[in-house]
Coordinates of C-alpha atoms in Angstrom, one line a residue:
Chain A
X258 CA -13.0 41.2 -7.7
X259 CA -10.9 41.1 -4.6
X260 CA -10.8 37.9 -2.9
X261 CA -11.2 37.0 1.1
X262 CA -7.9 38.2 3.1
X263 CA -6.7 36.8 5.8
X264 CA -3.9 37.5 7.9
X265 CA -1.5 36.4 9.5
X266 CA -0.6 33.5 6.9
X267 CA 1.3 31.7 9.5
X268 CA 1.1 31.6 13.5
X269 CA 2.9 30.3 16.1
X270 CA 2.7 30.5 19.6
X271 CA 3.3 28.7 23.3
X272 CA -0.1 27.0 25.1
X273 CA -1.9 29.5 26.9
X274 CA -0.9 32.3 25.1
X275 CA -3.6 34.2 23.2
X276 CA -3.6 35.1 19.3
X277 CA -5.7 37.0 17.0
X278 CA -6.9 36.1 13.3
X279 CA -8.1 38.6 10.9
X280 CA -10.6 38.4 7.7
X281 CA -11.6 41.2 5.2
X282 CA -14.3 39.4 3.3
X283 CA -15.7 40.5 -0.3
X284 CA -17.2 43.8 -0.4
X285 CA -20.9 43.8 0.0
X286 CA -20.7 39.5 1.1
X287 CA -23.5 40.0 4.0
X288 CA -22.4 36.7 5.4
X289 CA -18.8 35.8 6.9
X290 CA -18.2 32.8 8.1
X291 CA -15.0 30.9 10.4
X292 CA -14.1 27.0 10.0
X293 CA -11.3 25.5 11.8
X294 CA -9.4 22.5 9.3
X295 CA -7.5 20.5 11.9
X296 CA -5.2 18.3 9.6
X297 CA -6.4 15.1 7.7
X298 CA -10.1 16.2 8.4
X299 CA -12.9 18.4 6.5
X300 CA -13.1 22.1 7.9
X301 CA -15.5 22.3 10.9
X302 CA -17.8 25.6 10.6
X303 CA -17.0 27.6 14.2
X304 CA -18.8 30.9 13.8
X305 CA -21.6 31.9 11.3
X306 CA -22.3 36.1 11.0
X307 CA -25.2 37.5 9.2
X308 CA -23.6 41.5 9.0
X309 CA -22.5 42.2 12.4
X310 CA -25.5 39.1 13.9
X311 CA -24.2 36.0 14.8
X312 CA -26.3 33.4 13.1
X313 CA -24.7 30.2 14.3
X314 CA -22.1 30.2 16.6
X315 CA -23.1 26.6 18.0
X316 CA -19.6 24.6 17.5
X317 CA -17.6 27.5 18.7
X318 CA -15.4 26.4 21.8
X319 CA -17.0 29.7 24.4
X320 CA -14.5 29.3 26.8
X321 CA -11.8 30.2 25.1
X322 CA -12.7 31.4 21.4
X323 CA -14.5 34.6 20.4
X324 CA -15.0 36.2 17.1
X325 CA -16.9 39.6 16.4
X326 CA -17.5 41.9 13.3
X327 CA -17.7 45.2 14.0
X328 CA -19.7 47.2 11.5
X329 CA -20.6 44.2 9.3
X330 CA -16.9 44.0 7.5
X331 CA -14.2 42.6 8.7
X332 CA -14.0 39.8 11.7
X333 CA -11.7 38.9 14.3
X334 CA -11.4 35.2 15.6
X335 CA -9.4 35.4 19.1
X336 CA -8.1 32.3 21.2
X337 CA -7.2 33.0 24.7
X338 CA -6.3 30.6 26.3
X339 CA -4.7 28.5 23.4
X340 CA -4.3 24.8 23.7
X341 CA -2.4 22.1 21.7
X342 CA -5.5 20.9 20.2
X343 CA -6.2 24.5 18.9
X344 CA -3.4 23.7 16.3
X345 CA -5.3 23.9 12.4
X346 CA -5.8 25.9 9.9
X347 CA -8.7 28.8 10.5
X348 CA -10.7 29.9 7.2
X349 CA -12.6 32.5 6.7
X350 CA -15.7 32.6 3.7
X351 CA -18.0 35.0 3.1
X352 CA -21.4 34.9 0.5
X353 CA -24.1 37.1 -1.1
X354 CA -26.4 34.0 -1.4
X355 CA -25.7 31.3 0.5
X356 CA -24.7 28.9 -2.5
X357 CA -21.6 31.2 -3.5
X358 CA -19.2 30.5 -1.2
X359 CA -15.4 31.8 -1.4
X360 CA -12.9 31.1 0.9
X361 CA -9.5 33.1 2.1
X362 CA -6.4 31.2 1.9
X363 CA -6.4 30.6 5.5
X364 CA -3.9 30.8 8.7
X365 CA -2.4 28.1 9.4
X366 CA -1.6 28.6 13.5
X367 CA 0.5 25.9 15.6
X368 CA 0.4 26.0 19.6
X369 CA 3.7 24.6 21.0
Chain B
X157 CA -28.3 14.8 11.1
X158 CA -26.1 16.3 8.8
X159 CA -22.8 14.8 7.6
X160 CA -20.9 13.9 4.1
X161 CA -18.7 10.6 4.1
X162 CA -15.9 10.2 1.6
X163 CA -13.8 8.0 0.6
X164 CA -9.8 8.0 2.0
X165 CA -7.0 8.4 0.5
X166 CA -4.2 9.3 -0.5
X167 CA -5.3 8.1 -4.1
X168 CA -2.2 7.4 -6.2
X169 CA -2.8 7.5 -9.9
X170 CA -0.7 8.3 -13.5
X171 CA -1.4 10.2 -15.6
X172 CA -4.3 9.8 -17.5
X173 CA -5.8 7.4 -15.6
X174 CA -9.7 7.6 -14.7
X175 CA -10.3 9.0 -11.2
X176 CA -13.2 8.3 -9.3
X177 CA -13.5 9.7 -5.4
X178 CA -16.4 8.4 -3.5
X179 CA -18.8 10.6 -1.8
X180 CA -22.1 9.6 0.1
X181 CA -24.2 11.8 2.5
X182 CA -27.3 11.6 5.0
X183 CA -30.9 11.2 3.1
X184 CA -32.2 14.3 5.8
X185 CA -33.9 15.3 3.3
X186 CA -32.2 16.9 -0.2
X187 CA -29.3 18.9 0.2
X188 CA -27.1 20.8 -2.4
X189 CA -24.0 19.4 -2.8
X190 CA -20.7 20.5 -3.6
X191 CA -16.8 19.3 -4.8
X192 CA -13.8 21.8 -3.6
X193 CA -10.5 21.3 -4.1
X194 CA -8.0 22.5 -2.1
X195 CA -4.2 22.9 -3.7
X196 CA -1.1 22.9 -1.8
X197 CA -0.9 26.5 0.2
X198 CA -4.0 27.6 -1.0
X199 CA -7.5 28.0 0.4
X200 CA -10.9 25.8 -0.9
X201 CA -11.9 26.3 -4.4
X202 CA -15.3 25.7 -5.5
X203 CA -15.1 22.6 -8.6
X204 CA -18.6 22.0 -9.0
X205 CA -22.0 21.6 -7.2
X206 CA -25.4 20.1 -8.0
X207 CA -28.9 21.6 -6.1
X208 CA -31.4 18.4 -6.9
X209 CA -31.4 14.9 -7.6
X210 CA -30.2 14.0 -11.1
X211 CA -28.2 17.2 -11.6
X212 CA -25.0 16.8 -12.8
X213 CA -22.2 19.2 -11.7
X214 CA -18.6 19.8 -14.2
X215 CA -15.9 21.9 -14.5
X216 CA -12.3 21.6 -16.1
X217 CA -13.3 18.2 -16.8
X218 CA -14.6 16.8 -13.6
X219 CA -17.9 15.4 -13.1
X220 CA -20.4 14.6 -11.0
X221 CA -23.7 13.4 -10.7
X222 CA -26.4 14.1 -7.7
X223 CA -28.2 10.5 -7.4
X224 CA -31.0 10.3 -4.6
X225 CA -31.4 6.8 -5.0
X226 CA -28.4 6.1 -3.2
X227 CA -27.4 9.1 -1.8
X228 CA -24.0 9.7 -3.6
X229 CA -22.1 12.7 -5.0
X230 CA -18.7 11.0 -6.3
X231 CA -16.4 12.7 -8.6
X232 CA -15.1 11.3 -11.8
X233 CA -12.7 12.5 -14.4
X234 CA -11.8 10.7 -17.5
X235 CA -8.1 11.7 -17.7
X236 CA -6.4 12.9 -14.7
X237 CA -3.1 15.4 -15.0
X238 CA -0.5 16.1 -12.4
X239 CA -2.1 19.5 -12.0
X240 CA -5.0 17.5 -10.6
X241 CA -2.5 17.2 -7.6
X242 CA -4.6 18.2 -4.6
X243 CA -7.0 17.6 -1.8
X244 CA -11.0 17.3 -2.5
X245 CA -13.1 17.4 -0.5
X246 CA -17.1 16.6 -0.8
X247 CA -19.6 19.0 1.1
X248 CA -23.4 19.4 1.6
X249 CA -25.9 21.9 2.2
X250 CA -29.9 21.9 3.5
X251 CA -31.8 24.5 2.7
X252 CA -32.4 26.7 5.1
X253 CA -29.0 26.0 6.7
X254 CA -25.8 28.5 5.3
X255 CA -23.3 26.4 6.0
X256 CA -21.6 23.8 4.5
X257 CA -20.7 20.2 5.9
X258 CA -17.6 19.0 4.8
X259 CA -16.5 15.3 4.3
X260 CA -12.8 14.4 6.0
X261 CA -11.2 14.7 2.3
X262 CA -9.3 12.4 -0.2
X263 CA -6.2 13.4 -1.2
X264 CA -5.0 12.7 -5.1
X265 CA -1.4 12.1 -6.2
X266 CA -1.1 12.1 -9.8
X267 CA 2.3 11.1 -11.0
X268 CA 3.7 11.7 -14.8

């Protein structure tokens, strides 16, 4: 089967500019979820969707993050505006049961 | 609450040597617990997992074992290979809760 895409594979951009990641999970995975690696630490769960529901969106930065997942399929995670520390790599997962986990390669974005 | 502690690295072996990367996590009641491995450009693999207390996780010759007693996860392999090259990182799961809780990661250098 088809794996997690992501895309872009690679982003960078100026602080305070604004940048888009995209994620086409596996077909019929009901649950899509977004962590943030910053480098030399364990991946930090941001946003947690059940379909098109948010489940757990409690570590997700508000201010300046949003993701959404129109139609239950594929998600967007925007920054706007993007900070220094924003710099990491952002993974997408998606799951039929919550023990199968499988993760996209990732976009690794850089804020200058 | 909820959070996986590992040991840190990088951890520099030869080949063949016997690898051991410490993992302990909080005794909030009994989690499922997990190894990935990340490889150089690529996105977190699943190595092995274990649900309950004795349980003992393996793939491509990696092992470990759940032990309650003393709250530990750590990975072992009897004969590491320069494939073995990569970042691991331990991660836990409570029931009832999708996502996963990652530990900081231990890198692993294995040189011929």
């Amino acid at each position: 089967e088809a794996g997690v895409a992501q895309s872009p594979r690679y982003k960078i951009i100026e602080k305070r500019q604004s940048v888009a990641f995209w994620c086409n999970p596996i077909s019929g995975h009901a649950t899509l979820y977004w962590y943030q690696q910053i480098l030399g630490q364990g991946p930090k769960l941001l946003i947690q969707f059940q379909n098109n529901g948010v489940v757990d969106d409690s570590q997700l930065p508000k201010d300046r993050f949003s993701a959404e997942r129109l139609k239950g399929v594929d998600s967007t995670l925007k920054i706007q505006p993007a900070k220094l520390e924003d710099s990491a790599v952002y993974l997408c997962a998606s799951s039929l049961e919550s023990e199968s986990y499988t993760f996209g390669s990732g976009t690794r974005l850089t804020v200058v | 609450g909820n959070s996986v502690t590992q040991m840190e690295g990088p951890v520099t072996l030869s080949e063949e040597a016997f690898l051991t990367i410490n993992c302990t996590y909080t005794a909030t009641g009994y989690p499922s617990l997990f190894w990935y491995v990340q490889y150089p450009g690529e996105g977190l693999q699943l190595l092995l997992k274990a649900t309950k207390a004795d349980d003992k996780g393996s793939n491509k010759g990696f092992e470990a074992t759940y032990r309650k007693e003393t709250t530990s996860f750590h990975l072992e392999k009897g004969s590491v290979q320069v494939s073995d090259s990569a970042v691991y990182f331990c991660a836990s799961r409570y029931t009832g809760f999708q996502k996963l809780v990652f530990g900081t990661g231990t890198r692993l250098l294995v040189s011929p």
